[in-house]
Amino acid sequence: MPVRPKAWLRSETVARKVGVEVPVLDDPARVELLGAVLDSDQAAALKRLPGISVDDEQWIVVEPQDDEVVFWGGEPHFAEAPRRQLGAISSALQHGDPVSPVMWEPVRRCERRRGGLVIAEEWVEVGPHRLPGVWTQPEGFEGEHVVVTTAGGAESKCGPGGFWVLTAHDVAETGAASLRTERRGSGELSDPTEPAEPNPYVRGADKDVADAIAYARARAPQANVIGTGLCIAGWMFSRASARGGLDKVIIFNNLAWQPGLRFYARLDAKANLTASLAGKKLVAQGGAARTPSGEKPWWSTFKAVVKGPFKGVGGRVPTRLWRVLSRAELVQYPGDLWRVASRTTAYDFHFGEVDGGFFLAARGREALRTLRAEGVSVTARLWRGLDHSLLAASSRAIATQVLREEISGESGASAHSTDLTATP
């Protein structure tokens, strides 16, 4: 059903408030949405847009058959419109006369201005699998710093709310170039016929990231190459670092510390993603989403499986035993990731309050202290106002400032955070 712009803005504002764990901006002149901020003029202009009215005669209603999924988890990337319904809608449309196809000239490079700075963006193909990517650099780029980004899940190379696109322009102001690429099986390279969200923990994912690092190194041989991202991007870059070429990793809210794939394959199996999405309609029971059989939906199960080891008895397990359990791939111990990660690359981890709690519960403080004693350059900091997916305006400001200070050599942002490796 068409939604009036004013109603859409109101619902998106509410979604931001309830959907992210950190508060919205305390600024009456700005309206914060998920991954975006509108100023008062933009919000007012949006509200003034006319709504779309649809007469009853224009509606085409196709009733679902018993074996067709009506509602999958409420997430748009899980939605699938059965071909029968699409065919019925298409056949009812009024078709005009055939028109000549539009002839497009391929464009592989464009320029934009940001203040007085010219920023060039070039569409590139990376590695033997010709992964689509975008290389961004400021006018007069001297090859000193390159930032490589990768998705924190199965989203596209643009990042949550296009954040890595914005980051590319921000770091260009400091004189740095950047590269953002897709990975096989995720983002724009996802299989459109697969009903479930792609599992990013797959063999070859770190190889794709390593190919991006190699491309950046080839274009700027003397550069300080920095890999950055959120969540499992830390796992990707840490594994890829073993192939060389990466000077530093800056990661926000990493939750993945097992070096191999089996732990995450088991999570995926326990969450039963595909089975839950393939034929179960969700209903509301007692205020919580459940399947008709009374089971919780897949996303609830997945979260419980990921967070389970950090709850209950986890806090009472001695660290030595915790490490043994991690080697058996029953829990996660952050130090285990360096069984495959490079020990000459520097690592900075930044956590919000929720993810920082998981890091500490997994014995992260002890793990990083041990790594430091072994000569690994690694830090971990806790931030207020940093949500997991960098959708809040405060989170994006923190991440941008951290990267800009890394490139410029300035400092100051860390004063607003807490060192998680310090003695409590």
Tab-separated table of C-alpha atoms in Angstrom, residues 79-346:
chain	number	residue	atom	x	y	z
A	79	ALA	CA	10.837	-11.350	1.162
A	80	GLU	CA	10.009	-13.333	-1.923
A	81	ALA	CA	7.063	-12.647	-4.211
A	82	PRO	CA	5.937	-15.949	-5.790
A	83	ARG	CA	6.221	-15.936	-9.570
A	84	ARG	CA	2.518	-16.711	-9.912
A	85	GLN	CA	1.636	-13.479	-8.179
A	86	LEU	CA	4.123	-11.461	-10.219
A	87	GLY	CA	2.719	-12.963	-13.403
A	88	ALA	CA	-0.844	-12.032	-12.446
A	89	ILE	CA	0.173	-8.453	-11.716
A	90	SER	CA	2.233	-8.125	-14.884
A	91	SER	CA	-0.538	-9.456	-17.119
A	92	ALA	CA	-2.949	-6.846	-15.721
A	93	LEU	CA	-0.708	-3.930	-16.585
A	94	GLN	CA	-1.466	-1.812	-19.607
A	95	HIS	CA	1.335	-2.160	-22.101
A	96	GLY	CA	2.238	0.620	-24.524
A	97	ASP	CA	3.879	0.510	-27.900
A	98	PRO	CA	7.394	-0.964	-28.117
A	99	VAL	CA	10.141	1.587	-27.677
A	100	SER	CA	13.722	1.582	-28.818
A	101	PRO	CA	16.179	0.491	-26.122
A	102	VAL	CA	18.197	3.229	-24.496
A	103	MET	CA	21.837	3.088	-25.501
A	104	TRP	CA	24.095	3.681	-22.530
A	105	GLU	CA	27.720	4.661	-22.690
A	106	PRO	CA	29.638	2.835	-19.960
A	107	VAL	CA	31.243	5.167	-17.441
A	108	ARG	CA	34.062	3.849	-15.291
A	109	ARG	CA	35.157	7.071	-13.646
A	110	CYS	CA	33.488	10.120	-12.169
A	111	GLU	CA	34.490	13.138	-10.113
A	112	ARG	CA	32.767	14.992	-7.316
A	113	ARG	CA	33.653	18.119	-5.404
A	114	ARG	CA	33.647	18.389	-1.655
A	115	GLY	CA	34.326	21.977	-0.798
A	116	GLY	CA	37.360	22.816	-2.894
A	117	LEU	CA	38.564	19.206	-3.103
A	118	VAL	CA	38.102	17.092	-6.242
A	119	ILE	CA	37.461	13.419	-5.401
A	120	ALA	CA	37.692	10.843	-8.193
A	121	GLU	CA	35.877	7.507	-8.066
A	122	GLU	CA	36.747	4.659	-10.392
A	123	TRP	CA	34.866	1.408	-10.909
A	124	VAL	CA	37.369	-1.438	-10.823
A	125	GLU	CA	37.554	-5.229	-10.929
A	126	VAL	CA	39.602	-6.866	-8.201
A	127	GLY	CA	41.432	-10.183	-8.172
A	128	PRO	CA	41.021	-13.291	-10.313
A	129	HIS	CA	37.277	-13.359	-9.642
A	130	ARG	CA	36.913	-9.787	-10.945
A	131	LEU	CA	35.113	-8.596	-7.844
A	132	PRO	CA	33.312	-5.302	-8.462
A	133	GLY	CA	34.783	-2.448	-6.477
A	134	VAL	CA	35.182	1.309	-6.282
A	135	TRP	CA	38.546	3.031	-5.887
A	136	THR	CA	38.269	6.543	-4.448
A	137	GLN	CA	41.090	9.041	-4.232
A	138	PRO	CA	41.510	12.784	-3.778
A	139	GLU	CA	43.127	15.018	-6.337
A	140	GLY	CA	46.868	14.972	-5.788
A	141	PHE	CA	46.864	11.601	-3.992
A	142	GLU	CA	50.448	10.865	-2.988
A	143	GLY	CA	50.040	7.222	-2.052
A	144	GLU	CA	50.549	7.583	1.686
A	145	HIS	CA	47.394	5.941	3.072
A	146	VAL	CA	44.783	3.554	1.634
A	147	VAL	CA	41.682	2.420	3.535
A	148	VAL	CA	40.166	-0.920	2.453
A	149	THR	CA	36.615	-1.682	3.594
A	150	THR	CA	34.512	-4.820	3.460
A	151	ALA	CA	30.953	-5.588	4.498
A	152	GLY	CA	30.223	-6.552	8.094
A	153	GLY	CA	27.728	-9.222	7.041
A	154	ALA	CA	25.960	-10.054	3.811
A	155	GLU	CA	25.222	-6.442	2.810
A	156	SER	CA	26.803	-4.782	-0.219
A	157	LYS	CA	30.181	-3.069	-0.397
A	158	CYS	CA	28.460	0.277	0.324
A	159	GLY	CA	28.016	-0.718	3.969
A	160	PRO	CA	25.132	-0.030	6.362
A	161	GLY	CA	23.245	3.014	5.143
A	162	GLY	CA	25.992	3.613	2.569
A	163	PHE	CA	28.468	4.337	5.364
A	164	TRP	CA	31.575	3.103	3.522
A	165	VAL	CA	30.730	5.396	0.613
A	166	LEU	CA	30.588	8.346	3.004
A	167	THR	CA	33.767	7.141	4.696
A	168	ALA	CA	35.583	7.102	1.353
A	169	HIS	CA	34.778	10.791	0.891
A	170	ASP	CA	35.674	11.626	4.506
A	171	VAL	CA	39.116	10.015	4.391
A	172	ALA	CA	39.743	11.592	0.986
A	173	GLU	CA	39.717	14.935	2.796
A	174	THR	CA	42.722	13.718	4.800
A	175	GLY	CA	44.563	12.788	1.591
A	176	ALA	CA	43.847	9.034	1.715
A	177	ALA	CA	42.533	6.760	-1.016
A	178	SER	CA	40.083	3.936	-0.336
A	179	LEU	CA	38.774	0.740	-1.878
A	180	ARG	CA	35.458	-0.986	-1.249
A	181	THR	CA	34.688	-4.295	-2.928
A	182	GLU	CA	32.115	-7.062	-2.932
A	183	ARG	CA	32.768	-10.612	-1.770
A	184	ARG	CA	31.622	-13.693	-3.626
A	185	GLY	CA	28.193	-14.865	-2.487
A	186	SER	CA	27.318	-11.666	-0.608
A	187	GLY	CA	26.031	-8.186	-1.346
A	188	GLU	CA	25.578	-7.541	-5.050
A	189	LEU	CA	27.026	-10.991	-5.769
A	190	SER	CA	24.379	-12.830	-3.722
A	191	ASP	CA	22.376	-15.591	-5.351
A	192	PRO	CA	18.914	-14.085	-6.015
A	193	THR	CA	17.323	-17.539	-6.018
A	194	GLU	CA	18.516	-18.355	-2.492
A	195	PRO	CA	15.722	-17.669	0.040
A	196	ALA	CA	17.959	-17.189	3.064
A	197	GLU	CA	20.345	-14.356	3.794
A	198	PRO	CA	23.835	-15.483	2.694
A	199	ASN	CA	26.130	-16.844	5.363
A	200	PRO	CA	29.241	-14.620	5.158
A	201	TYR	CA	31.406	-17.156	7.014
A	202	VAL	CA	32.381	-19.131	3.951
A	203	ARG	CA	35.590	-20.474	2.522
A	204	GLY	CA	37.073	-17.930	0.184
A	205	ALA	CA	35.644	-14.842	1.875
A	206	ASP	CA	38.984	-13.940	3.440
A	207	LYS	CA	40.669	-14.649	0.091
A	208	ASP	CA	38.424	-12.026	-1.522
A	209	VAL	CA	39.432	-9.554	1.178
A	210	ALA	CA	43.089	-10.466	0.667
A	211	ASP	CA	42.665	-9.793	-3.062
A	212	ALA	CA	41.335	-6.327	-2.213
A	213	ILE	CA	44.346	-5.689	0.022
A	214	ALA	CA	46.692	-6.837	-2.753
A	215	TYR	CA	44.971	-4.541	-5.246
A	216	ALA	CA	45.369	-1.565	-2.898
A	217	ARG	CA	49.019	-2.442	-2.305
A	218	ALA	CA	49.652	-2.685	-6.056
A	219	ARG	CA	48.108	0.729	-6.718
A	220	ALA	CA	49.952	2.391	-3.839
A	221	PRO	CA	53.053	0.270	-3.106
A	222	GLN	CA	54.389	2.544	-0.360
A	223	ALA	CA	51.054	3.209	1.331
A	224	ASN	CA	50.011	2.459	4.879
A	225	VAL	CA	47.166	0.021	4.091
A	226	ILE	CA	44.371	-0.005	6.686
A	227	GLY	CA	41.545	-2.545	6.710
A	228	THR	CA	38.348	-1.421	8.403
A	229	GLY	CA	34.790	-2.594	8.899
A	230	LEU	CA	32.360	-3.788	11.533
A	231	CYS	CA	31.399	-7.092	13.104
A	232	ILE	CA	32.771	-10.017	11.090
A	233	ALA	CA	34.927	-7.722	8.972
A	234	GLY	CA	37.366	-8.150	11.856
A	235	TRP	CA	37.394	-11.897	11.258
A	236	MET	CA	37.837	-11.337	7.505
A	237	PHE	CA	40.712	-8.881	7.790
A	238	SER	CA	42.454	-10.836	10.552
A	239	ARG	CA	42.441	-14.004	8.459
A	240	ALA	CA	43.423	-12.072	5.319
A	241	SER	CA	46.315	-10.390	7.138
A	242	ALA	CA	48.238	-13.668	7.037
A	243	ARG	CA	48.615	-13.195	3.268
A	244	GLY	CA	50.539	-9.958	3.811
A	245	GLY	CA	50.187	-6.396	2.641
A	246	LEU	CA	48.042	-5.150	5.540
A	247	ASP	CA	49.576	-2.689	7.993
A	248	LYS	CA	46.659	-2.103	10.343
A	249	VAL	CA	43.158	-3.371	11.143
A	250	ILE	CA	40.582	-1.010	12.676
A	251	ILE	CA	37.386	-2.854	13.522
A	252	PHE	CA	34.155	-1.849	15.234
A	253	ASN	CA	32.198	-4.377	17.325
A	254	ASN	CA	33.878	-7.603	16.322
A	255	LEU	CA	32.094	-10.711	17.645
A	256	ALA	CA	33.923	-13.448	15.710
A	257	TRP	CA	37.067	-14.871	17.305
A	258	GLN	CA	37.190	-18.506	16.221
A	259	PRO	CA	39.881	-18.812	13.523
A	260	GLY	CA	38.112	-21.499	11.484
A	261	LEU	CA	34.754	-22.007	9.804
A	262	ARG	CA	33.223	-24.955	11.677
A	263	PHE	CA	32.065	-22.930	14.688
A	264	TYR	CA	30.063	-20.573	12.463
A	265	ALA	CA	28.726	-23.366	10.263
A	266	ARG	CA	27.369	-24.954	13.420
A	267	LEU	CA	25.731	-21.661	14.441
A	268	ASP	CA	24.085	-21.433	11.052
A	269	ALA	CA	22.810	-24.989	11.345
A	270	LYS	CA	21.450	-24.451	14.863
A	271	ALA	CA	19.685	-21.302	13.812
A	272	ASN	CA	18.078	-23.382	11.056
A	273	LEU	CA	17.849	-20.369	8.781
A	274	THR	CA	16.805	-22.029	5.564
A	275	ALA	CA	14.259	-24.339	7.187
A	276	SER	CA	12.690	-21.471	9.074
A	277	LEU	CA	12.423	-19.357	5.946
A	278	ALA	CA	11.444	-22.044	3.464
A	279	GLY	CA	7.904	-22.686	4.597
A	280	LYS	CA	6.903	-21.300	7.971
A	281	LYS	CA	4.556	-18.370	8.371
A	282	LEU	CA	5.076	-16.288	11.487
A	283	VAL	CA	2.302	-15.413	13.886
A	284	ALA	CA	2.220	-13.341	17.079
A	285	GLN	CA	1.843	-15.278	20.313
A	286	GLY	CA	1.960	-13.403	23.591
A	287	GLY	CA	3.749	-10.446	22.038
A	288	ALA	CA	6.622	-12.545	20.644
A	289	ALA	CA	7.048	-13.823	17.106
A	290	ARG	CA	6.707	-17.578	16.787
A	291	THR	CA	6.025	-20.108	14.071
A	292	PRO	CA	2.655	-21.886	14.054
A	293	SER	CA	4.336	-24.861	15.716
A	294	GLY	CA	5.298	-22.659	18.659
A	295	GLU	CA	9.006	-22.433	17.793
A	296	LYS	CA	10.858	-19.151	18.001
A	297	PRO	CA	11.859	-17.689	14.612
A	298	TRP	CA	15.397	-18.171	13.314
A	299	TRP	CA	16.767	-14.750	14.288
A	300	SER	CA	15.860	-15.287	17.941
A	301	THR	CA	17.541	-18.693	17.899
A	302	PHE	CA	20.641	-17.353	16.156
A	303	LYS	CA	21.149	-14.581	18.703
A	304	ALA	CA	20.685	-17.015	21.566
A	305	VAL	CA	23.285	-19.386	20.104
A	306	VAL	CA	25.835	-16.602	19.591
A	307	LYS	CA	25.376	-15.055	23.018
A	308	GLY	CA	24.707	-18.237	24.966
A	309	PRO	CA	28.308	-19.000	25.993
A	310	PHE	CA	28.637	-15.502	27.482
A	311	LYS	CA	25.762	-15.936	29.918
A	312	GLY	CA	25.142	-17.865	33.090
A	313	VAL	CA	28.042	-20.093	34.116
A	314	GLY	CA	30.402	-18.474	31.584
A	315	GLY	CA	31.485	-15.834	34.078
A	316	ARG	CA	32.454	-18.502	36.613
A	317	VAL	CA	34.596	-20.631	34.290
A	318	PRO	CA	38.343	-20.167	34.887
A	319	THR	CA	40.180	-18.591	31.950
A	320	ARG	CA	42.370	-21.654	31.449
A	321	LEU	CA	39.311	-23.887	31.110
A	322	TRP	CA	37.640	-21.294	28.869
A	323	ARG	CA	40.612	-21.497	26.506
A	324	VAL	CA	40.321	-25.285	26.427
A	325	LEU	CA	36.614	-24.990	25.587
A	326	SER	CA	37.466	-22.516	22.835
A	327	ARG	CA	40.004	-24.893	21.313
A	328	ALA	CA	37.174	-27.451	21.263
A	329	GLU	CA	35.099	-24.796	19.421
A	330	LEU	CA	32.445	-24.686	22.140
A	331	VAL	CA	33.009	-21.020	23.054
A	332	GLN	CA	35.111	-18.154	21.697
A	333	TYR	CA	38.399	-16.883	23.114
A	334	PRO	CA	39.684	-13.760	21.296
A	335	GLY	CA	43.318	-14.839	21.433
A	336	ASP	CA	42.597	-17.861	19.243
A	337	LEU	CA	42.091	-15.671	16.183
A	338	TRP	CA	45.851	-15.033	16.140
A	339	ARG	CA	46.442	-18.692	15.391
A	340	VAL	CA	45.823	-17.605	11.789
A	341	ALA	CA	46.154	-13.792	11.884
A	342	SER	CA	49.404	-11.964	11.185
A	343	ARG	CA	51.329	-10.989	14.298
A	344	THR	CA	53.104	-8.119	12.550
A	345	THR	CA	49.890	-6.285	11.625
A	346	ALA	CA	48.563	-3.778	14.194
